[in-house]
XYZ file of C-alpha atoms in Angstrom:
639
model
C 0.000 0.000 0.000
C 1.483 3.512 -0.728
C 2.206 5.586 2.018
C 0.346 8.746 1.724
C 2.368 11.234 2.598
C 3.029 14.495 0.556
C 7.016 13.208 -0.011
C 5.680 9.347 -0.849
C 3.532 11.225 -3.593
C 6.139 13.545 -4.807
C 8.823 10.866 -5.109
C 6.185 8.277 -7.268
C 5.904 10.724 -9.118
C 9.318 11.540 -9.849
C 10.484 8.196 -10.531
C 7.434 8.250 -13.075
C 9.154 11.136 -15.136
C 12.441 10.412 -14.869
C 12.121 6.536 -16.233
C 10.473 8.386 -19.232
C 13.874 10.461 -19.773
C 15.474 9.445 -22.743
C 19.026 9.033 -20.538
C 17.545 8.213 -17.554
C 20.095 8.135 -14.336
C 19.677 7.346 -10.860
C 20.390 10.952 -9.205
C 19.863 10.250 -4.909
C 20.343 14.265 -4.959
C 17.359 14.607 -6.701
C 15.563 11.928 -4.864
C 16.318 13.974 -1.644
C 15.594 17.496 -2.522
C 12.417 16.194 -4.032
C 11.804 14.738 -0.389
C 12.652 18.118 1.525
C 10.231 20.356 -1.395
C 7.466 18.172 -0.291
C 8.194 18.256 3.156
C 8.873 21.906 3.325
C 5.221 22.831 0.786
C 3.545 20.289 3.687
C 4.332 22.354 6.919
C 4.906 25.760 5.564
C 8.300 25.635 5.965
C 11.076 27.950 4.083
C 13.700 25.758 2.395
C 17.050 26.896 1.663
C 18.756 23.930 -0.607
C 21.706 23.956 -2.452
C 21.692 21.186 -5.012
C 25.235 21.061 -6.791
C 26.032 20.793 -11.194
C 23.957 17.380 -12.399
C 21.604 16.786 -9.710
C 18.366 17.850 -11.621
C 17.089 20.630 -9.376
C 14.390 21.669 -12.241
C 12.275 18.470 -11.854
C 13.296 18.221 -7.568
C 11.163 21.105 -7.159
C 8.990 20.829 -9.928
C 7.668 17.385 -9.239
C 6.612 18.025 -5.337
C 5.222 21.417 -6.406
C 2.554 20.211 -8.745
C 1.807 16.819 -6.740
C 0.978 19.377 -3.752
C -1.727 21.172 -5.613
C -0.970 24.389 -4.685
C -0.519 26.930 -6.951
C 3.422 28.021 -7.471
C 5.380 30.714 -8.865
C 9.058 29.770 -10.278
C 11.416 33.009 -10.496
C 14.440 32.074 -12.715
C 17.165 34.518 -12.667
C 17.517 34.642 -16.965
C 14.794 34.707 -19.417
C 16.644 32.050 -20.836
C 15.865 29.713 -17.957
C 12.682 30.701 -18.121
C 12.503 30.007 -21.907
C 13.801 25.848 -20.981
C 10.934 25.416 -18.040
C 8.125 26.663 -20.874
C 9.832 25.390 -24.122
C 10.981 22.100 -22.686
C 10.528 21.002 -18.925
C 6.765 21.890 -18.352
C 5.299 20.708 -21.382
C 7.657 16.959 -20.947
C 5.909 17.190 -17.237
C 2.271 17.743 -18.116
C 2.344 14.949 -20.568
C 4.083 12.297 -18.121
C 2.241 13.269 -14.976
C -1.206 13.526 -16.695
C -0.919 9.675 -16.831
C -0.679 9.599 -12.981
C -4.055 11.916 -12.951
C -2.210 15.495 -12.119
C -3.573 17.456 -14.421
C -1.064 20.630 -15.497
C -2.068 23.731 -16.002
C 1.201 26.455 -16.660
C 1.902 29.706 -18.005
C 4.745 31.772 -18.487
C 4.650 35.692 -17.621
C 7.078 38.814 -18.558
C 7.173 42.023 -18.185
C 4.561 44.335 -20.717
C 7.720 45.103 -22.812
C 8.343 41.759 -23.452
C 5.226 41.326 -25.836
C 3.421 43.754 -28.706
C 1.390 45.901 -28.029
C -2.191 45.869 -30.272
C -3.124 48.979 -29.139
C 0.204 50.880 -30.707
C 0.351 49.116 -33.555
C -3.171 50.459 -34.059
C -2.359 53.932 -33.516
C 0.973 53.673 -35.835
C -2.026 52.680 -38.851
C -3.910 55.897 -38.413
C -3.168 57.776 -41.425
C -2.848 61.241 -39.277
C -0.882 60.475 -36.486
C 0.245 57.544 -37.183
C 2.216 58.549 -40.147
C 3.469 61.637 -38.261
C 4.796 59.110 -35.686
C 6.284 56.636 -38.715
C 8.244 59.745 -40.619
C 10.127 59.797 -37.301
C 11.645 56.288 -37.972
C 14.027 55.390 -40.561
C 12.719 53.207 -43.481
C 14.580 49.863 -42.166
C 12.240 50.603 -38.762
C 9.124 51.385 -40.734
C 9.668 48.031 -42.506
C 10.484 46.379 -39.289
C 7.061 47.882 -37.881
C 5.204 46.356 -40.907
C 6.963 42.870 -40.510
C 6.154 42.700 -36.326
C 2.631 43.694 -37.417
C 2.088 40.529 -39.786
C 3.730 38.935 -37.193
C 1.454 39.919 -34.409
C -1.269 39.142 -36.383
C -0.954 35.219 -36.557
C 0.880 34.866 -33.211
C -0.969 33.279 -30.172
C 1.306 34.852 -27.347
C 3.074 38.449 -29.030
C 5.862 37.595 -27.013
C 8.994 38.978 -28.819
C 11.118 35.823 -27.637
C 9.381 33.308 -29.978
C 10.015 35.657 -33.192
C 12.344 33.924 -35.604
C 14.052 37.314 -36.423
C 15.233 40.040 -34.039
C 13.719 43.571 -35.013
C 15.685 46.862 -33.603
C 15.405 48.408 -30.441
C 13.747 51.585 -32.336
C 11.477 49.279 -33.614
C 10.450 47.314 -31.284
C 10.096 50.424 -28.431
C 7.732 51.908 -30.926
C 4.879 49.165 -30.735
C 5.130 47.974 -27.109
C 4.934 49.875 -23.492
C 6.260 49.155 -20.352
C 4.875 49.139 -17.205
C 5.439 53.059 -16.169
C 3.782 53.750 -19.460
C 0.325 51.087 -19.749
C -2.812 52.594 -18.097
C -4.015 48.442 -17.788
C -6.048 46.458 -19.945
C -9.730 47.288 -18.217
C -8.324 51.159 -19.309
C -7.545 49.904 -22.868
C -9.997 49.247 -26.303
C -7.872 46.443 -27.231
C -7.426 45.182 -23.250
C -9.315 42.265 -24.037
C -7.042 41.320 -27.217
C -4.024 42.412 -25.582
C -1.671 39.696 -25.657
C 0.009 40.953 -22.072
C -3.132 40.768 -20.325
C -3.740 37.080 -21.884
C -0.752 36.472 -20.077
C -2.230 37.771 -17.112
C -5.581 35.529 -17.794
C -3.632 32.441 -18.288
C -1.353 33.015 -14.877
C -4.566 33.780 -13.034
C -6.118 29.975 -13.596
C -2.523 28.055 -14.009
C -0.816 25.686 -10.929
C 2.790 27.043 -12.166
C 3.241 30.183 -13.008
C 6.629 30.988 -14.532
C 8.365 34.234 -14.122
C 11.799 35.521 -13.926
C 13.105 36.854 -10.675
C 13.697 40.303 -11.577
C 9.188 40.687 -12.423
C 8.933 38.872 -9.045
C 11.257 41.440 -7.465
C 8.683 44.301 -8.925
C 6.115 42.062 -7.901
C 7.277 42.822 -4.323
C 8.229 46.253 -4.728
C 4.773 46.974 -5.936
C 3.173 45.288 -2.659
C 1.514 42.133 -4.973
C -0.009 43.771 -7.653
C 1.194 42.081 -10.338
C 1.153 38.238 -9.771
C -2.027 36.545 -9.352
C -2.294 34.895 -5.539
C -0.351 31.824 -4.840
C 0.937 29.376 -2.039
C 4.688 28.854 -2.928
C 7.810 30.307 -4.639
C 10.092 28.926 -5.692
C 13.495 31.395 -6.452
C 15.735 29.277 -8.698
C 19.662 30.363 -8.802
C 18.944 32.547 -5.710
C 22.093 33.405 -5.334
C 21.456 36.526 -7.004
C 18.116 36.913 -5.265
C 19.311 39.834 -2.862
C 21.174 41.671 -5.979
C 17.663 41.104 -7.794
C 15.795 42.770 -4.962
C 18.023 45.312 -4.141
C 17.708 46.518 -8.176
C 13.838 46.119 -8.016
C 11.938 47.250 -4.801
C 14.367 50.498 -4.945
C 14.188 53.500 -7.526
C 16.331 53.952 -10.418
C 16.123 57.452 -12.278
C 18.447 57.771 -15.630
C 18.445 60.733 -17.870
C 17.064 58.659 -20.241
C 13.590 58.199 -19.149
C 12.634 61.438 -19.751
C 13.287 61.344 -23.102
C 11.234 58.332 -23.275
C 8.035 60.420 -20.879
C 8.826 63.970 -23.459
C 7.891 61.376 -26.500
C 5.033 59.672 -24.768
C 3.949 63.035 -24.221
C 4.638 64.676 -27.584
C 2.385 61.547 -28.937
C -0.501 63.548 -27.472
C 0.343 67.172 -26.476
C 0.979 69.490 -29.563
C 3.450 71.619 -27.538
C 6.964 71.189 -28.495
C 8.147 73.891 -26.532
C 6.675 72.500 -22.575
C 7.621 69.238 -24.107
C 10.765 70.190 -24.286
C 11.096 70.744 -20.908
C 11.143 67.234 -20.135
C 13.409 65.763 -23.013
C 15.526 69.069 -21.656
C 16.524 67.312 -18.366
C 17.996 64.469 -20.068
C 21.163 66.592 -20.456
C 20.556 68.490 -17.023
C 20.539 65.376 -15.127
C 23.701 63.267 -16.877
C 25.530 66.461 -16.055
C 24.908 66.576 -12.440
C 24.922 62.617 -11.725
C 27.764 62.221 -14.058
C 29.819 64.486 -11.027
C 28.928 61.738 -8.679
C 29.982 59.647 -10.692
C 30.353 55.321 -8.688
C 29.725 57.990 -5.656
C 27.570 56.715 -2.595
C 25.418 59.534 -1.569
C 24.387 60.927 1.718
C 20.236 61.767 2.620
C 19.250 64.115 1.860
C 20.954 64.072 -1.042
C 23.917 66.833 -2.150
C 22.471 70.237 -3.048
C 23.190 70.185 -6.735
C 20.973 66.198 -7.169
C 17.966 68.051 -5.153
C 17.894 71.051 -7.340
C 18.228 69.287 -10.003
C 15.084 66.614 -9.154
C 12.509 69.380 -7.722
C 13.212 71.320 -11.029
C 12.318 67.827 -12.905
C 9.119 67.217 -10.331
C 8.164 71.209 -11.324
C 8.774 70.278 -14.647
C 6.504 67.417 -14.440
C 4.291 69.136 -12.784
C 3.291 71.252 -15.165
C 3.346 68.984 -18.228
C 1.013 66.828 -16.662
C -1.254 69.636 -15.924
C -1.659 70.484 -19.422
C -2.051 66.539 -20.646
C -4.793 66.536 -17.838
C -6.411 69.863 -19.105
C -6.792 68.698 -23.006
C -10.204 66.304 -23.816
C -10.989 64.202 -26.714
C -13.238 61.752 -27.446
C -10.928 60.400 -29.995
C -10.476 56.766 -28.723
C -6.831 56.491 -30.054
C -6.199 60.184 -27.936
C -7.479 58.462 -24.974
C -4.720 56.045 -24.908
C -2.435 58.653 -25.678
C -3.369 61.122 -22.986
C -3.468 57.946 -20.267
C -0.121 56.630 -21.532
C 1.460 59.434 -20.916
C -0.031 60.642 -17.267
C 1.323 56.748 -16.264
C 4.364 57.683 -17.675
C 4.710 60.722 -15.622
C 3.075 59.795 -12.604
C 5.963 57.080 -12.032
C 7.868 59.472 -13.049
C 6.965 61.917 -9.828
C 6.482 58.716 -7.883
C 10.421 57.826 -8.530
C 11.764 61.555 -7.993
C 9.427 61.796 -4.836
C 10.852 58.526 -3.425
C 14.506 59.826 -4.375
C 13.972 63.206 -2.559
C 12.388 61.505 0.850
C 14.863 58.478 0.742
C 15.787 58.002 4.730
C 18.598 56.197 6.617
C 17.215 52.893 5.357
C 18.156 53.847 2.003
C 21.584 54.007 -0.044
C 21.466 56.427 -3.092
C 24.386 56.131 -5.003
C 25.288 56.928 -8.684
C 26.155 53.908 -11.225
C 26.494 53.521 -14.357
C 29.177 54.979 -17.534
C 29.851 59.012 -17.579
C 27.951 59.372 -20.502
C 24.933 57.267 -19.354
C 25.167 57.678 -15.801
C 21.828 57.423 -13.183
C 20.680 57.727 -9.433
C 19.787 54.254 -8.080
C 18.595 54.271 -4.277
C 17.967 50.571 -3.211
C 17.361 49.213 0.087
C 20.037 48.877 2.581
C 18.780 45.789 3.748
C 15.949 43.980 1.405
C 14.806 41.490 4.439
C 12.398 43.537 5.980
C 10.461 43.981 2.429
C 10.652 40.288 1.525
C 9.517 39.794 5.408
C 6.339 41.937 4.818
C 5.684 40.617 1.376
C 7.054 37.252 0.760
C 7.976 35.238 3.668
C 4.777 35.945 5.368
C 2.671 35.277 2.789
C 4.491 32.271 0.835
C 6.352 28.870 1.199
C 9.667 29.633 -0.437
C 12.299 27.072 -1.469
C 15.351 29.225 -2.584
C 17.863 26.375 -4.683
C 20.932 27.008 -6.662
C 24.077 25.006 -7.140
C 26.348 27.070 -5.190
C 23.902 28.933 -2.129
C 26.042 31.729 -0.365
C 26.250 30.834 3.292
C 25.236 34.235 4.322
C 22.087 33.906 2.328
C 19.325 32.995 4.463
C 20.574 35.763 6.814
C 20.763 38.420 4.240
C 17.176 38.206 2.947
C 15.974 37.530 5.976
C 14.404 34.298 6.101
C 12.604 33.478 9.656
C 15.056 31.113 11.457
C 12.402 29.711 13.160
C 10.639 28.493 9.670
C 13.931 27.829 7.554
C 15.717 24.811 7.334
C 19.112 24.614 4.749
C 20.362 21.344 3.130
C 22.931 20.585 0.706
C 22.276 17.324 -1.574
C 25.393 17.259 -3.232
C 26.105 16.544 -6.674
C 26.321 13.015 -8.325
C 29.633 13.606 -9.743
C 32.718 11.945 -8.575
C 34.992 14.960 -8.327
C 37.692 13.399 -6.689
C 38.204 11.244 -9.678
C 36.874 13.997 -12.433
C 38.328 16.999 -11.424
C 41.656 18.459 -10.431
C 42.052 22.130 -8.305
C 45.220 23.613 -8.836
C 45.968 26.577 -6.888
C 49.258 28.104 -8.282
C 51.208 29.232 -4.988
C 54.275 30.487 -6.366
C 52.467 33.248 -7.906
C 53.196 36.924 -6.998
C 50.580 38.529 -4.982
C 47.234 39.859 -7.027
C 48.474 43.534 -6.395
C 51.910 42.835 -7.534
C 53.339 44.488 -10.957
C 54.468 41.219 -12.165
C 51.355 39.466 -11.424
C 49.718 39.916 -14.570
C 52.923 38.775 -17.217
C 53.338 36.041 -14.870
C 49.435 35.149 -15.087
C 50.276 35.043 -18.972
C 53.075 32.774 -18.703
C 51.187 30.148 -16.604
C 47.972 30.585 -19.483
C 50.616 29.709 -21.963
C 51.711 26.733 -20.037
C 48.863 25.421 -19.334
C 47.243 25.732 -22.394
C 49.620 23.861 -24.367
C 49.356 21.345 -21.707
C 45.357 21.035 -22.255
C 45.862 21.804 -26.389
C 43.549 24.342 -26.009
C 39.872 23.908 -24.763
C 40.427 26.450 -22.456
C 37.765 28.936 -20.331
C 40.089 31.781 -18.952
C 38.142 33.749 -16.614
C 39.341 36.778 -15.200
C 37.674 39.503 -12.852
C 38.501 42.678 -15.015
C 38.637 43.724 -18.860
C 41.861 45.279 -18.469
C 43.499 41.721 -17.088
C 41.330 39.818 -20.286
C 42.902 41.819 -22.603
C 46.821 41.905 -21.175
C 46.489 38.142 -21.473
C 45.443 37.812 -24.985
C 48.396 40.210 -26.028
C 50.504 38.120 -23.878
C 49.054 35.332 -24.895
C 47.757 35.291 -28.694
C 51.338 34.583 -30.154
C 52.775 32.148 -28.128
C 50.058 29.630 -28.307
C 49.114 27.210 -31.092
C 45.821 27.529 -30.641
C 43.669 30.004 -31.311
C 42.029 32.188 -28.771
C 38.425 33.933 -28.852
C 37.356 36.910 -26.366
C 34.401 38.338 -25.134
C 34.966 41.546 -27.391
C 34.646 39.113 -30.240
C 30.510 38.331 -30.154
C 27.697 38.246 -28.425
C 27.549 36.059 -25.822
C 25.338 33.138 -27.324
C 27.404 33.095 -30.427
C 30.147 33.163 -28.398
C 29.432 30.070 -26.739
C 28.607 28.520 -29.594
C 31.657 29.289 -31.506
C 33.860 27.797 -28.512
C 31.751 24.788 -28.256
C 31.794 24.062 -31.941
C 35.809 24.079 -31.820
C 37.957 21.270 -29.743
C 41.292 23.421 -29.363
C 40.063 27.085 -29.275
C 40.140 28.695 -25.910
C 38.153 31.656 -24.958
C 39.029 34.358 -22.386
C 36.362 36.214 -20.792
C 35.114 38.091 -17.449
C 32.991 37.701 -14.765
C 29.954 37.945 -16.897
C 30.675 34.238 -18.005
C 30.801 32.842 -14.493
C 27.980 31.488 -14.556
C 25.611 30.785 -17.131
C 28.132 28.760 -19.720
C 27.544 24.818 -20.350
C 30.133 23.066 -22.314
C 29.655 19.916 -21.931
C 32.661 17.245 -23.136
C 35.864 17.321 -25.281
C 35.487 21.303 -25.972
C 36.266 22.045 -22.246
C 39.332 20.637 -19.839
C 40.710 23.834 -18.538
C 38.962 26.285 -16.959
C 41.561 28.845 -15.516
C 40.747 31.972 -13.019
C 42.856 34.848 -12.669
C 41.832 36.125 -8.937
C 39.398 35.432 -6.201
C 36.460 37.185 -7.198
C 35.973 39.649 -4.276
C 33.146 42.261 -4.919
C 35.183 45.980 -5.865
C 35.783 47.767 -2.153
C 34.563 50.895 -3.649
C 30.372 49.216 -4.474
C 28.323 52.402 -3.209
C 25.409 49.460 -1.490
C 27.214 47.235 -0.648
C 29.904 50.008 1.301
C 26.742 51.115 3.000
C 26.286 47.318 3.973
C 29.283 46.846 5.447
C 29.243 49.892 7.483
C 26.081 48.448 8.853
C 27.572 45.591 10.037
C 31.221 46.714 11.051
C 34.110 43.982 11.672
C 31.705 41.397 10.909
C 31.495 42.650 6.856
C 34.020 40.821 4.931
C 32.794 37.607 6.597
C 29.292 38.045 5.703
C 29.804 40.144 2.793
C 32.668 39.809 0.695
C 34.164 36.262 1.218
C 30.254 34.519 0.649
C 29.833 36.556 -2.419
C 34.085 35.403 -3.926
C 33.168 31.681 -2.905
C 29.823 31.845 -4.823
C 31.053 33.201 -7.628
C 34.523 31.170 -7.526
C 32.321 28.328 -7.000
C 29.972 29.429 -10.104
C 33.409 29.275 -12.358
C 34.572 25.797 -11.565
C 31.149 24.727 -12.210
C 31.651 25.183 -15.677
C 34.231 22.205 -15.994
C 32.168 19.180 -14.877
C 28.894 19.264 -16.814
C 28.398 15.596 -17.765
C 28.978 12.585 -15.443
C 31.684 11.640 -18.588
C 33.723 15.355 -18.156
C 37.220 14.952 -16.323
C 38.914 18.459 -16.177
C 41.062 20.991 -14.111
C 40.350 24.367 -12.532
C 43.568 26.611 -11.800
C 43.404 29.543 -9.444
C 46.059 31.785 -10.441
C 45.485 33.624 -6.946
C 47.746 32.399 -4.633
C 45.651 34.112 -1.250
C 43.300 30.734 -2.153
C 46.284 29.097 -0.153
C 47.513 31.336 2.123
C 44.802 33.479 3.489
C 43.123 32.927 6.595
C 39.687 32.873 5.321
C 40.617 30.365 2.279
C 39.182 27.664 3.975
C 35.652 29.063 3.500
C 36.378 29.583 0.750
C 37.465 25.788 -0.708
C 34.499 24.626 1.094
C 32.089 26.208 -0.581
C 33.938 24.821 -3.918
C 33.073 21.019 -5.157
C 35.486 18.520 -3.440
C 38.042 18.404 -6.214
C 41.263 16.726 -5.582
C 44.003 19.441 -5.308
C 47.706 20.627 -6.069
C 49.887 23.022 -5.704
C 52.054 21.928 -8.988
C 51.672 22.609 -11.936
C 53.594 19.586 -13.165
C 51.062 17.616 -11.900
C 48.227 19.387 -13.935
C 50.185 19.634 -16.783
C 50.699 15.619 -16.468
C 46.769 15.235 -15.819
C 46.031 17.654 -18.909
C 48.059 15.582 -21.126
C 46.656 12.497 -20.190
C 43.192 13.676 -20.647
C 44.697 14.926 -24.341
C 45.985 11.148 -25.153
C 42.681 9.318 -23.405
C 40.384 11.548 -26.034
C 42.723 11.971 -28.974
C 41.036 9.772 -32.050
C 44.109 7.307 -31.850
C 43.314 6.189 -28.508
C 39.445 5.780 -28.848
């Protein structure tokens, strides 16, 4: 007789699916975190699980979620994960598990900009204003407009992701709206066509809702208003969940959004003079943040940001009064007239909130000098997720590599949280090889770098290419392929070179080419076999000293800080790099730290920990022997 229980359910279930995998393994990993979901849905209970490269988190918390019945939210940290769960791992589910009588109902949601809009598209036909709007737009856009149109008009979702071309940016902007800018579907003629709010219909009556953590984190900041209700969350690769939340529940003001509120507004105000008020503090604005420039701010903020930001709300101010004074009964006009008070109501809500931010707020200045804006995000986001999430919600927060500081730093309750690790099924010992190059000068040292090249060259003759060279700066990428380039036989592609899917591709495609990138490819990067042996890191990847929020963090919590701050956030991200190596239960492979503080510093130990159990050396004749064995095992003599 089967047992009953949630976690008796959950696991049938699994073992269901995964016998109908065309490779199917046995994965205990998955077995257990599929246990502790269930559990965790069943009491109420927070989970906090860290479930390493190969263990099959997708289905460990997919599985128990749907068996539960309740209805569940999964926030992925890329679109691109998001894209897999609808394109590949929901629909496989639905069909497997409707044999076992759960029936599957799922839906994926974005963000409005993320899908056409029916009601602009409209409004770009209109012979009158619609054509003044098109002799704006170069020819190649006006085509591209025509081409999305066709397009819209025999898609089922409008969602740009599932075009099979990729229009322009002027394009595209031109016949879809954000949030800040849609006045909402019940406000909207074509509201009940509109393929966002179909979305929104479809998330409203599905058991997984799909999202990715970023529209969860405005979700949050807007206190709920723009998921439909639901019992669990799940935040996959939440190791960037506090980064997420910290960039969402706060403000962000750059001098180009009001360019983008002065053409909303032109669209219905014939004033080009007061509308030029508001593309006019575009240039006002990039000139005073651009003197702050990586600066963290004080509150109130300096003299010269406040003058500047009550002369944009005045500005506002009296734009919106004019938009507000003008009627029509023009349908089109309507739209117009209610896009553009959205647009510059969040407008004055976002200067308001930057004006009144208190102590529990860090305003700071990011961004390039030519495209610089005011950010002000939370000093700590636990007391938001408190109110909104943790309250509310069963969360189970999994990645492969889960910062030990985590739970603490989004404030989970203690009391309701319980952490696990399931492992990984790969034999690392046997698979993988750390090398930690000790005799290397210190990171700060002017030899450092040269000597960083000489090891690359070593090393990569020793692997014959396949190489991943990471390293935590542009400037130290590009010294290395100079250094590099010519005294290799092997050639070497960078991140300059494409963009990054292409770039992956390109480097899969080729056995001996290496490629040498930054900390954007950390994480993110699956090359599975042959392609990949070596995967080589310049430095410990320590978060820059000089980070405005996260400064204001560690004044907050004094001696503590680089414990709870910095060394959590280098050993997830170290940790994210060496999970590149070992994708397959088949990959055997070295990582080489060219840092020698991995072996010598006091807190290194936290750091290797958090890294998979690799066997390790200190010389590199012994990963240059290892390399070279892997070369001769997969050369096409010896198979």
């Amino acid at each position: 007789m089967t047992d009953p229980t949630a976690a008796s359910a959950a696991l049938e279930a699994l073992a269901a699916v995964t016998a109908a995998l065309p490779a199917a393994e046995d994965r205990p990993g998955q077995r257990e975190m599929t246990e502790l979901v269930a559990a965790s849905i069943e009491r109420g209970r927070h989970l906090v699980v860290q479930a390493g490269t190969g263990t099959g988190k997708t289905l460990a918390y997919l599985v128990p979620a749907i068996t539960s019945g309740k209805r569940t939210v999964v926030a992925t940290a890329t679109k691109a994960l998001q894209d897999q769960l609808a394109t590949k791992d929901l629909p496989f589910l639905a069909e497997e598990l409707s044999e076992l009588g759960h029936d599957l109902d799922w839906a994926v949601l974005k963000g409005r900009s993320n899908y056409v809009c029916l009601q602009r598209l409209r409004e770009m036909s209109q012979p009158s204003t619609g054509q003044l709007e098109l002799d704006e737009l170069s020819a190649t856009n006006k085509l591209e407009i025509k081409k999305i149109a066709e397009w819209a008009g025999e898609s089922e979702t409008g969602d740009q992701a599932e075009m099979e071309w990729s229009p322009s940016d002027q394009a595209w902007r031109a016949v879809s709206v954000g949030s800040d800018e849609c006045p909402g579907g019940d406000r909207c003629p074509m509201g009940q066509e509109c393929f966002a709010e179909s979305a929104r219909r479809r998330a409203q009556t599905s058991d997984v809702i799909v999202v990715n953590t970023y529209l969860y984190g405005l979700h949050v900041g807007s206190g709920g208003a723009i998921l439909p209700e639901h019992d669990v969350v799940v935040f996959d690769e939440a190791h960037v969940l506090e980064d997420t939340m910290s960039d969402t529940v706060g403000v962000d003001i750059s001098p180009g959004r009001f360019v983008t509120v002065s053409a909303t507004v032109r669209r219905f105000l014939d004033d080009p003079q007061l509308v030029g008020t508001i593309a006019d503090l575009a240039p006002l604005l990039r000139d005073v943040f651009s003197r702050h420039l990586n600066e963290r701010l004080s509150t109130p903020l300096p003299s010269d940001i406040t003058d500047a930001l009550e002369d944009a709300r005045l500005r506002l101010t009296r734009v919106g009064e004019a938009v507000e004074s003008i009627q029509t009964d023009v349908e089109d006009a309507k739209q117009r007239k209610l896009r553009a008070q959205k647009m510059i109501a969040r407008s004055m809500e976002a200067v308001e909130a930057a004006l009144t931010a208190g102590d529990d707020k860090v305003p700071f200045v990011s961004g390039a000098p030519q495209s610089p804006r005011l950010e002000v995000a939370p000093l700590d986001v636990g007391p938001v997720l408190g109110a909104n999430v943790w309250g509310d919600h069963t969360a189970i927060l999994t990645s492969a590599t889960v910062p030990s500081s985590l739970a603490a730093r989004v404030g989970l309750p203690a009391e309701r949280t319980h952490s696990a690790d399931v492992g990984s099924p790969f034999d690392y010992e046997q698979q993988a090889m750390l090398y930690c190059a000790m005799h290397m000068p210190q990171p700060r040292s002017p030899k450092f770098r040269d000597q960083v090249a000489d090891e690359l060259i070593a090393l990569i003759e020793a692997a014959g290419g396949r190489t991943l060279a990471l390293f935590t700066s542009w400037a130290a990428m590009d010294h290395a392929v100079e250094a590099v380039r010519d005294e290799i036989s092997v050639p070497i592609l960078t991140q300059r070179d494409l963009p990054k899917p292409a770039l992956v591709k390109a480097f899969a495609d080729s056995e001996e080419t290496c490629l040498f990138a930054t900390t954007g490819m950390f994480q993110g990067v699956d090359v599975p076999g042959r392609t990949l042996s070596l995967v080589v890191i310049d430095k410990l990847p320590f978060p820059r000293p000089d980070d405005p929020l996260l400064s204001a963090r560690r004044d907050q919590l004094g001696a503590s800080a680089f414990s709870e701050i910095d060394v959590p956030r280098a050993s997830t991200l170290l940790a994210q790099a060496c999970g590149r190596l070992i994708r397959t239960m088949d990959d055997r492979g070295v990582v080489a730290v060219l840092d020698p503080r991995l072996g010598t510093a006091r807190y290194r130990w936290d750091i290797v920990k958090a890294l998979p159990p690799m066997k390790r050396t200190r010389e590199r004749a012994d990963v240059e022997a290892f390399l070279r064995e892997l070369t001769a095992d997969e050369s096409p003599e010896a198979s």
